[in-house]
Short mmCIF file of C-alpha atoms in Angstrom, two decimals:
data_model
loop_
_atom_site.label_atom_id
_atom_site.label_comp_id
_atom_site.label_asym_id
_atom_site.label_seq_id
_atom_site.Cartn_x
_atom_site.Cartn_y
_atom_site.Cartn_z
CA UNK A 1 -0.04 -0.15 0.14
CA UNK A 2 1.50 3.36 -1.00
CA UNK A 3 0.25 6.41 1.30
CA UNK A 4 -0.02 9.97 0.62
CA UNK A 5 3.43 11.34 1.13
CA UNK A 6 3.70 13.33 4.28
CA UNK A 7 5.38 16.45 2.78
CA UNK A 8 1.77 16.79 1.07
CA UNK A 9 -0.16 16.57 4.05
CA UNK A 10 0.07 20.30 4.71
CA UNK A 11 -3.13 21.04 6.46
CA UNK A 12 -5.08 20.13 9.54
CA UNK A 13 -8.75 19.48 9.90
CA UNK A 14 -10.83 18.62 12.99
CA UNK A 15 -13.55 15.85 12.14
CA UNK A 16 -16.45 14.73 14.50
CA UNK A 17 -17.60 11.75 12.91
CA UNK A 18 -21.27 11.08 12.76
CA UNK A 19 -22.31 8.12 14.80
CA UNK A 20 -26.18 8.14 14.18
CA UNK A 21 -29.15 10.00 15.20
CA UNK A 22 -30.38 9.81 18.86
CA UNK A 23 -33.57 11.34 20.77
CA UNK A 24 -31.70 14.72 20.90
CA UNK A 25 -30.59 14.91 17.11
CA UNK A 26 -27.44 13.73 15.51
CA UNK A 27 -24.63 12.19 17.59
CA UNK A 28 -21.06 12.54 17.09
CA UNK A 29 -17.68 10.80 17.92
CA UNK A 30 -14.84 12.65 19.61
CA UNK A 31 -12.85 15.19 17.54
CA UNK A 32 -9.83 13.92 15.93
CA UNK A 33 -6.92 16.28 14.40
CA UNK A 34 -6.23 14.65 10.67
CA UNK A 35 -3.34 15.90 8.67
CA UNK A 36 -4.56 16.11 5.06
CA UNK A 37 -4.22 18.45 1.83
CA UNK A 38 -7.31 20.64 1.63
CA UNK A 39 -8.38 21.84 -1.93
CA UNK A 40 -10.86 24.56 -1.53
CA UNK A 41 -12.60 24.39 -4.90
CA UNK A 42 -16.39 24.52 -5.71
CA UNK A 43 -17.75 21.74 -7.65
CA UNK A 44 -20.70 19.47 -8.24
CA UNK A 45 -20.38 16.18 -6.71
CA UNK A 46 -22.83 13.35 -5.91
CA UNK A 47 -23.79 12.22 -2.34
CA UNK A 48 -24.04 8.55 -0.89
CA UNK A 49 -27.77 8.54 -1.74
CA UNK A 50 -27.14 9.80 -5.23
CA UNK A 51 -28.46 13.26 -5.40
CA UNK A 52 -26.48 16.06 -6.96
CA UNK A 53 -25.12 18.57 -4.58
CA UNK A 54 -22.30 21.30 -4.56
CA UNK A 55 -19.01 21.01 -2.73
CA UNK A 56 -17.05 24.01 -1.49
CA UNK A 57 -13.83 21.97 -0.36
CA UNK A 58 -12.10 18.60 -0.72
CA UNK A 59 -9.99 17.00 1.74
CA UNK A 60 -7.55 14.21 0.92
CA UNK A 61 -6.82 12.43 3.76
CA UNK A 62 -4.96 9.19 5.10
CA UNK A 63 -6.90 5.93 3.86
CA UNK A 64 -7.84 5.26 7.62
CA UNK A 65 -9.44 8.52 8.46
CA UNK A 66 -12.84 7.92 9.77
CA UNK A 67 -15.42 10.76 7.98
CA UNK A 68 -18.51 9.06 7.06
CA UNK A 69 -21.31 11.57 5.29
CA UNK A 70 -22.89 14.10 8.03
CA UNK A 71 -19.71 14.19 9.86
CA UNK A 72 -18.78 17.61 11.15
CA UNK A 73 -15.40 19.01 9.74
CA UNK A 74 -13.52 22.42 11.01
CA UNK A 75 -11.20 23.37 8.10
CA UNK A 76 -7.84 25.32 8.87
CA UNK A 77 -9.65 28.72 8.40
CA UNK A 78 -12.17 27.97 11.30
CA UNK A 79 -15.08 27.56 8.71
CA UNK A 80 -17.11 24.44 9.99
CA UNK A 81 -18.75 22.35 7.09
CA UNK A 82 -20.34 18.91 6.81
CA UNK A 83 -18.93 15.76 5.12
CA UNK A 84 -21.29 15.21 1.84
CA UNK A 85 -19.20 11.97 0.76
CA UNK A 86 -16.16 10.09 1.54
CA UNK A 87 -14.57 8.09 -1.16
CA UNK A 88 -11.82 5.72 -0.89
CA UNK A 89 -9.10 5.94 -3.52
CA UNK A 90 -7.25 2.35 -2.97
CA UNK A 91 -4.73 1.25 -5.65
CA UNK A 92 -4.97 -2.30 -4.40
CA UNK A 93 -1.62 -2.84 -4.05
CA UNK A 94 -0.52 -0.64 -7.35
CA UNK A 95 2.05 1.95 -6.37
CA UNK A 96 -0.79 4.94 -6.32
CA UNK A 97 -1.02 7.35 -3.21
CA UNK A 98 -4.04 5.76 -1.58
CA UNK A 99 -6.15 8.15 -0.10
CA UNK A 100 -9.74 9.09 1.56
CA UNK A 101 -11.68 11.86 -0.54
CA UNK A 102 -13.43 13.58 1.78
CA UNK A 103 -15.85 15.88 -0.20
CA UNK A 104 -17.25 18.79 2.01
CA UNK A 105 -20.26 21.27 1.82
#
């Protein structure tokens, strides 16, 4: 498995993974600081349930990052946003930079 090179992980985001919904609304796991590369570019993306939406940023994170759709994320700028989708980019043993592409609202 080839990982994203450490020199590329220039940013830090805080992720609170969505655990589910409870009697008082959504429930989140503990905050985790994740080293990543953040690309603040607006683009059209597809949600996990197939709907089209707009993503304002994408974070390229280590493959073991826990950021399911609906998780809360704080960007380096301090802006808080939500995960639209998290896509595994795993080369299956090929020499590619395996990572998790986290699309953000």
